[in-house]
Amino acid sequence: MVFGQVVVGYAGSGKTTYVHAAASYLRALGRDVCVVNVDPAAEENSRKQQEETGEAHARTFDVDVRHLIRADDAAREHKLGPNGALIYAADYLCANSDWLVEKLRPFVARNCYFLFDCPGQLELFQSRDSLRGALEAVTKALSVRWCCLHLTDSHLCADGFKYVSALLCTLSAMLFFDAPHVCAISKCDLVDASMRREMDMPFRFYRGGARGDLTRLADAMEYRHKGLRGTHLAQLTRNLLELADDYGLVSFASLAVEDTRKLARVVALCDRSVGYVPASDAEGGGGGVSAASLVAGEDSDDDDDDDDDLFDDD
Ligand SMILES: Nc1nc2c(ncn2[C@@H]2O[C@H](COP(=O)(O)OP(=O)(O)O)[C@@H](O)[C@H]2O)c(=O)[nH]1
Ligand SMILES: [Mg+2]
């Protein structure tokens, strides 16, 4: 049995940045990692990112589905638009999932921990003939135990409606990924005073997700958006928040890739969700950080956003 994370979330939520940061962190702890790109359209993204950030090199993957099929090639060959090409490429990957299985097999033999960087288009996972089918084939052939790490960009918390739709997106991923789920709000380092002022509730509330009374957000939105109260939209928003609350499914860890403590906690939550005990923990600590102790920290205290306390007092 080998273990891994399937990292999903909207485009731009920080998946690619996270998988590389997590891989560096895990390798520094002495864990063998295999980073897999499952996005046939990823090159365009990484080129764009290189231009934006001035990075010298595109980030590399140990296994890359673009060596099997690239969305831009599919677009050229079959005269498809960007969305059609992506769907074609995902279906092609599913039909040729043996290719992926064979590419991953040597890493399974090394007992690697897998980090799958997925496309932002979650609809590619809704059909069994698409990326979901490819993942199922890998799981079956190689006995991988996954958790699904779902990233939600922190800026979505600054708009109640966007937060509600992000919650729904997270819940919908839970429906079609038959695996334990870990949810994190990414880019928490960008939550500054001005973003907090835009939020209807203290930032901690959004991270707490279903652990708080989510309908308090509906109250706050109705207070802020004059004219919302009594409308169908207000009722729908409230009902959706109640639904998320009732099922108690969603709560978010906080993530900022440059913050090793936050990164380590997310990794530790993923480990715990699949029952993975890193060798360093099993042997009583070793040189690494104990996943169990980090998760215990997460459970016992929201201490990783000290300034939230200041904000709450405002
Ligand atoms: N400030 C900050 N920026 C981040 C973080 N994670 C990702 N980003 C930036 O968010 C943008 C989108 O990230 P990317 O990993 O390409 O998102 P993806 O489309 O989900 O793979 C890039 O410009 C990243 O540098 C983070 O933790 N903090
Ligand atoms: Mg990406």
Coordinates of C-alpha atoms and ligand atoms in Angstrom, one line a residue:
M1 CA 0.0 0.0 0.0
V2 CA 1.3 3.4 -1.0
F3 CA -0.2 6.8 -0.1
G4 CA -0.8 10.1 -1.7
Q5 CA -2.7 13.3 -2.2
V6 CA -4.9 14.4 -5.1
V7 CA -4.7 18.1 -5.0
V8 CA -7.8 19.9 -6.4
G9 CA -9.3 23.4 -6.4
Y10 CA -10.2 26.2 -8.7
A11 CA -7.6 27.3 -11.2
G12 CA -5.2 29.7 -9.5
S13 CA -6.0 28.4 -6.0
G14 CA -2.3 27.4 -5.6
K15 CA -2.3 23.6 -6.4
T16 CA 1.0 23.6 -8.4
T17 CA 2.8 25.9 -6.0
Y18 CA 1.6 23.6 -3.1
V19 CA 2.7 20.3 -4.6
H20 CA 6.2 21.6 -5.2
A21 CA 6.4 23.2 -1.8
A22 CA 5.1 20.1 -0.1
A23 CA 7.5 17.9 -2.2
S24 CA 10.5 20.1 -1.0
Y25 CA 9.3 19.9 2.6
L26 CA 8.8 16.2 2.5
R27 CA 12.1 15.5 0.8
A28 CA 13.9 17.6 3.4
L29 CA 12.3 15.3 6.0
G30 CA 13.8 12.3 4.1
R31 CA 10.5 11.1 2.5
D32 CA 10.6 9.8 -1.0
V33 CA 8.1 11.8 -3.1
C34 CA 6.7 11.5 -6.6
V35 CA 5.1 14.7 -8.0
V36 CA 2.7 14.0 -10.9
N37 CA 1.2 16.5 -13.2
V38 CA -2.3 15.4 -14.3
D39 CA -3.2 18.5 -16.2
P40 CA -2.8 18.1 -20.0
A41 CA -3.1 21.9 -20.3
A42 CA -0.5 22.8 -17.7
E43 CA 2.3 24.2 -19.9
E44 CA 0.3 27.3 -20.7
N45 CA -0.2 27.8 -17.0
S46 CA 3.4 27.4 -16.1
R47 CA 4.6 29.6 -18.9
K48 CA 2.2 32.3 -17.9
Q49 CA 3.3 31.9 -14.3
Q50 CA 6.9 32.2 -15.3
E51 CA 6.2 35.4 -17.1
E52 CA 4.3 36.7 -14.0
T53 CA 6.8 35.7 -11.4
G54 CA 10.0 35.9 -13.4
E55 CA 10.9 32.3 -12.4
A56 CA 13.9 31.1 -14.4
H57 CA 12.6 27.5 -14.9
A58 CA 9.2 25.8 -15.2
R59 CA 8.7 23.5 -12.3
T60 CA 9.4 19.9 -13.2
F61 CA 7.3 16.8 -12.5
D62 CA 8.5 13.2 -11.9
V63 CA 5.6 11.9 -14.1
D64 CA 3.8 14.2 -16.5
V65 CA 0.6 13.3 -18.5
R66 CA 1.7 15.8 -21.1
H67 CA 4.1 13.2 -22.3
L68 CA 1.1 11.1 -23.3
I69 CA -1.3 13.9 -24.4
R70 CA -1.1 17.7 -24.5
A71 CA -4.3 19.8 -24.7
D72 CA -2.7 22.2 -27.2
D73 CA -1.8 19.2 -29.6
A74 CA -5.4 17.9 -29.2
A75 CA -6.7 21.4 -30.1
R76 CA -4.5 21.6 -33.2
E77 CA -5.1 18.1 -34.4
H78 CA -8.9 18.0 -33.8
K79 CA -9.6 21.7 -34.3
L80 CA -11.0 22.0 -30.8
G81 CA -11.3 25.1 -28.5
P82 CA -9.5 25.2 -25.2
N83 CA -12.3 23.5 -23.2
G84 CA -13.0 20.8 -25.8
A85 CA -9.2 20.1 -26.1
L86 CA -9.0 19.6 -22.3
I87 CA -12.0 17.3 -22.2
Y88 CA -10.6 15.3 -25.1
A89 CA -7.2 15.0 -23.4
A90 CA -8.7 13.9 -20.1
D91 CA -10.8 11.3 -21.9
Y92 CA -7.7 10.1 -23.8
L93 CA -5.8 9.8 -20.5
C94 CA -8.6 7.7 -19.1
A95 CA -8.7 5.4 -22.1
N96 CA -4.9 5.0 -21.8
S97 CA -4.6 4.8 -18.0
D98 CA -2.3 1.8 -18.4
W99 CA 0.3 4.4 -19.6
L100 CA 0.0 6.3 -16.3
V101 CA 0.0 3.1 -14.3
E102 CA 3.3 2.0 -15.9
K103 CA 4.9 5.4 -15.4
L104 CA 4.0 5.3 -11.7
R105 CA 5.0 1.7 -11.0
P106 CA 8.7 2.4 -10.4
F107 CA 7.8 5.0 -7.8
V108 CA 5.4 2.6 -6.1
A109 CA 8.3 0.1 -6.0
R110 CA 10.3 2.8 -4.2
N111 CA 7.4 3.3 -1.8
C112 CA 7.1 7.0 -2.8
Y113 CA 4.5 9.3 -1.5
F114 CA 2.4 10.7 -4.4
L115 CA 1.4 14.3 -5.0
F116 CA -1.0 14.7 -7.9
D117 CA -1.4 18.2 -9.3
C118 CA -4.8 18.3 -11.0
P119 CA -6.4 20.7 -13.4
G120 CA -8.7 23.4 -11.9
Q121 CA -11.7 22.2 -14.0
L122 CA -13.4 20.0 -11.4
E123 CA -15.9 18.9 -14.0
L124 CA -13.2 16.7 -15.5
F125 CA -13.6 14.5 -12.4
Q126 CA -17.4 14.1 -12.6
S127 CA -17.4 11.6 -15.4
R128 CA -15.9 8.1 -15.0
D129 CA -14.5 8.3 -18.6
S130 CA -12.4 11.2 -17.6
L131 CA -9.8 12.0 -15.0
R132 CA -11.8 10.2 -12.3
G133 CA -11.6 7.0 -14.4
A134 CA -7.8 7.5 -14.8
L135 CA -7.4 7.9 -11.0
E136 CA -9.6 4.9 -10.3
A137 CA -7.5 2.8 -12.7
V138 CA -4.3 3.9 -10.8
T139 CA -5.9 3.2 -7.4
K140 CA -7.0 -0.3 -8.5
A141 CA -3.7 -1.3 -10.2
L142 CA -1.3 0.1 -7.7
S143 CA -3.2 0.0 -4.4
V144 CA -2.8 3.7 -3.7
R145 CA -4.6 5.1 -0.7
W146 CA -5.5 8.7 -1.5
C147 CA -6.7 11.7 0.3
C148 CA -8.2 14.6 -1.7
L149 CA -6.7 17.9 -0.7
H150 CA -9.1 20.7 -1.7
L151 CA -7.6 24.2 -1.9
T152 CA -9.8 27.3 -1.7
D153 CA -8.2 30.7 -2.3
S154 CA -8.4 33.0 0.7
H155 CA -9.7 35.9 -1.4
L156 CA -13.0 34.1 -1.8
C157 CA -13.7 34.7 1.9
A158 CA -13.9 38.4 1.1
D159 CA -17.2 37.9 -0.6
G160 CA -19.9 35.9 1.1
F161 CA -21.5 34.6 -2.1
K162 CA -18.1 33.4 -3.4
Y163 CA -17.5 31.7 -0.1
V164 CA -20.8 29.9 -0.3
S165 CA -20.1 28.7 -3.9
A166 CA -16.6 27.6 -2.8
L167 CA -18.3 25.5 0.0
L168 CA -20.6 23.9 -2.6
C169 CA -17.7 23.2 -4.8
T170 CA -15.9 21.5 -1.9
L171 CA -19.0 19.5 -1.1
S172 CA -19.4 18.5 -4.7
A173 CA -15.8 17.2 -4.8
M174 CA -16.7 15.1 -1.8
L175 CA -19.4 13.5 -3.8
F176 CA -17.3 12.3 -6.7
F177 CA -14.0 11.6 -4.9
D178 CA -14.3 8.4 -3.0
A179 CA -11.5 9.3 -0.6
P180 CA -11.0 11.1 2.7
H181 CA -11.0 14.9 2.2
V182 CA -8.9 17.6 3.7
C183 CA -9.8 21.2 2.9
A184 CA -7.5 24.2 3.2
I185 CA -7.8 27.9 2.6
S186 CA -4.7 28.7 0.5
K187 CA -2.7 32.0 0.4
C188 CA -3.5 32.9 4.0
D189 CA -0.4 35.2 4.0
L190 CA -2.4 37.5 1.7
V191 CA -5.2 38.0 4.2
D192 CA -4.3 41.5 5.4
A193 CA -6.2 44.3 7.1
S194 CA -7.9 45.5 4.0
M195 CA -9.1 42.0 3.0
R196 CA -10.4 41.5 6.5
R197 CA -12.4 44.7 6.3
E198 CA -14.1 43.3 3.2
M199 CA -15.1 40.1 5.0
D200 CA -18.5 39.9 6.6
M201 CA -17.1 37.8 9.4
P202 CA -13.7 37.4 11.1
F203 CA -11.4 35.3 9.1
R204 CA -11.4 32.5 11.7
F205 CA -15.1 32.0 11.0
Y206 CA -14.4 31.0 7.4
R207 CA -11.7 28.5 8.4
G208 CA -13.9 27.0 11.0
G209 CA -16.4 26.2 8.3
A210 CA -19.0 23.9 9.8
R211 CA -17.6 24.1 13.2
G212 CA -19.3 27.4 13.7
D213 CA -22.9 28.4 13.1
L214 CA -22.6 29.1 9.4
T215 CA -25.9 30.9 9.2
R216 CA -24.3 33.8 11.1
L217 CA -22.7 34.6 7.7
A218 CA -26.2 34.8 6.2
D219 CA -27.2 37.3 8.9
A220 CA -24.0 39.3 8.3
M221 CA -24.5 39.3 4.5
E222 CA -28.1 40.5 4.8
Y223 CA -26.9 43.3 7.1
R224 CA -24.2 44.4 4.7
H225 CA -26.1 44.0 1.4
K226 CA -29.1 46.2 1.9
G227 CA -32.0 44.9 -0.1
L228 CA -30.9 41.3 0.2
R229 CA -33.1 40.5 3.2
G230 CA -36.3 38.7 2.2
T231 CA -35.2 37.9 -1.3
H232 CA -35.0 34.4 -2.8
L233 CA -31.3 34.8 -3.0
A234 CA -31.0 35.5 0.7
Q235 CA -33.1 32.4 1.5
L236 CA -31.1 30.2 -0.9
T237 CA -27.8 31.4 0.7
R238 CA -29.2 30.7 4.1
N239 CA -30.4 27.3 3.2
L240 CA -27.1 26.3 1.6
L241 CA -25.2 27.5 4.6
E242 CA -27.6 25.5 6.8
L243 CA -27.0 22.4 4.7
A244 CA -23.2 22.7 5.0
D245 CA -23.6 23.2 8.7
D246 CA -26.0 20.3 9.2
Y247 CA -23.7 17.8 7.6
G248 CA -20.6 19.2 9.4
L249 CA -18.5 18.3 6.5
V250 CA -16.3 21.3 5.8
S251 CA -13.7 22.8 7.9
F252 CA -10.5 24.4 6.6
A253 CA -6.9 24.3 7.6
S254 CA -4.9 27.4 6.8
L255 CA -2.2 27.2 4.2
A256 CA 0.6 29.6 3.0
V257 CA 3.3 27.9 1.1
E258 CA 6.1 30.0 2.6
D259 CA 5.0 29.3 6.1
T260 CA 6.5 25.9 6.9
R261 CA 4.3 25.4 10.0
K262 CA 1.1 25.8 8.1
L263 CA 2.4 23.7 5.2
A264 CA 3.5 20.9 7.7
R265 CA 0.0 20.9 9.3
V266 CA -1.7 20.5 6.0
V267 CA 0.6 17.6 5.1
A268 CA 0.1 16.1 8.6
L269 CA -3.7 16.3 8.2
C270 CA -3.5 14.5 4.9
D271 CA -1.3 11.8 6.5
R272 CA -3.8 11.3 9.3
S273 CA -6.8 11.2 7.0
V274 CA -5.4 8.1 5.2
G275 CA -3.8 6.6 8.3
Y276 CA -0.3 7.1 7.0
V277 CA 2.4 7.1 9.7
P278 CA 5.7 8.5 8.3
A279 CA 8.7 6.3 9.1
S280 CA 10.2 9.1 11.2
D281 CA 7.0 9.2 13.4
A282 CA 6.8 5.4 13.6
E283 CA 10.4 5.2 14.8
G284 CA 9.7 7.8 17.5
G285 CA 10.5 11.1 15.9
G286 CA 13.8 10.8 13.9
G287 CA 15.0 14.0 12.4
G288 CA 11.5 15.0 11.0
V289 CA 8.5 16.8 12.4
S290 CA 6.0 14.5 14.0
A291 CA 2.8 14.6 12.0
A292 CA 0.8 13.5 15.1
S293 CA 2.1 16.5 17.2
L294 CA 1.2 18.9 14.4
V295 CA -2.3 17.6 14.0
A296 CA -2.7 17.7 17.8
G297 CA -1.8 21.3 17.6
E298 CA -4.4 21.9 14.9
D299 CA -7.1 20.2 16.9
S300 CA -6.4 21.8 20.2
D301 CA -5.9 25.4 19.2
D302 CA -6.4 27.9 16.4
D303 CA -3.0 29.4 17.3
D304 CA -1.7 29.8 13.8
D305 CA -3.4 33.1 13.2
D306 CA -2.6 35.1 16.3
D307 CA -3.7 38.4 14.7
D308 CA -7.2 36.9 14.3
D309 CA -7.6 37.4 18.1
L310 CA -6.8 41.1 17.7
F311 CA -9.3 41.2 14.8
D312 CA -12.0 39.5 16.9
D313 CA -11.7 42.1 19.6
D314 CA -12.2 45.0 17.1
Ligands
LIG1 N1 1.0 34.8 -1.6 C1 0.8 33.5 -2.0 N2 0.7 33.2 -3.3 C2 0.5 31.9 -3.6 C3 0.5 30.9 -2.7 N3 0.3 29.7 -3.3 C4 0.2 30.0 -4.7 N4 0.4 31.4 -4.8 C5 0.4 32.1 -6.1 O1 -0.9 31.9 -6.7 C6 -0.8 31.9 -8.1 C7 -1.5 30.6 -8.7 O2 -0.8 29.5 -8.1 P1 -0.8 28.1 -8.9 O3 0.0 27.2 -8.0 O4 -0.3 28.2 -10.3 O5 -2.3 27.7 -8.9 P2 -3.0 26.5 -9.6 O6 -3.7 27.0 -10.8 O7 -4.1 26.1 -8.6 O8 -2.0 25.4 -9.9 C8 0.7 31.9 -8.4 O9 1.0 33.3 -8.8 C9 1.3 31.6 -7.1 O10 2.6 32.1 -7.0 C10 0.6 31.2 -1.3 O11 0.6 30.4 -0.4 N5 0.8 32.6 -1.0
MG2 MG -1.5 24.5 -11.7

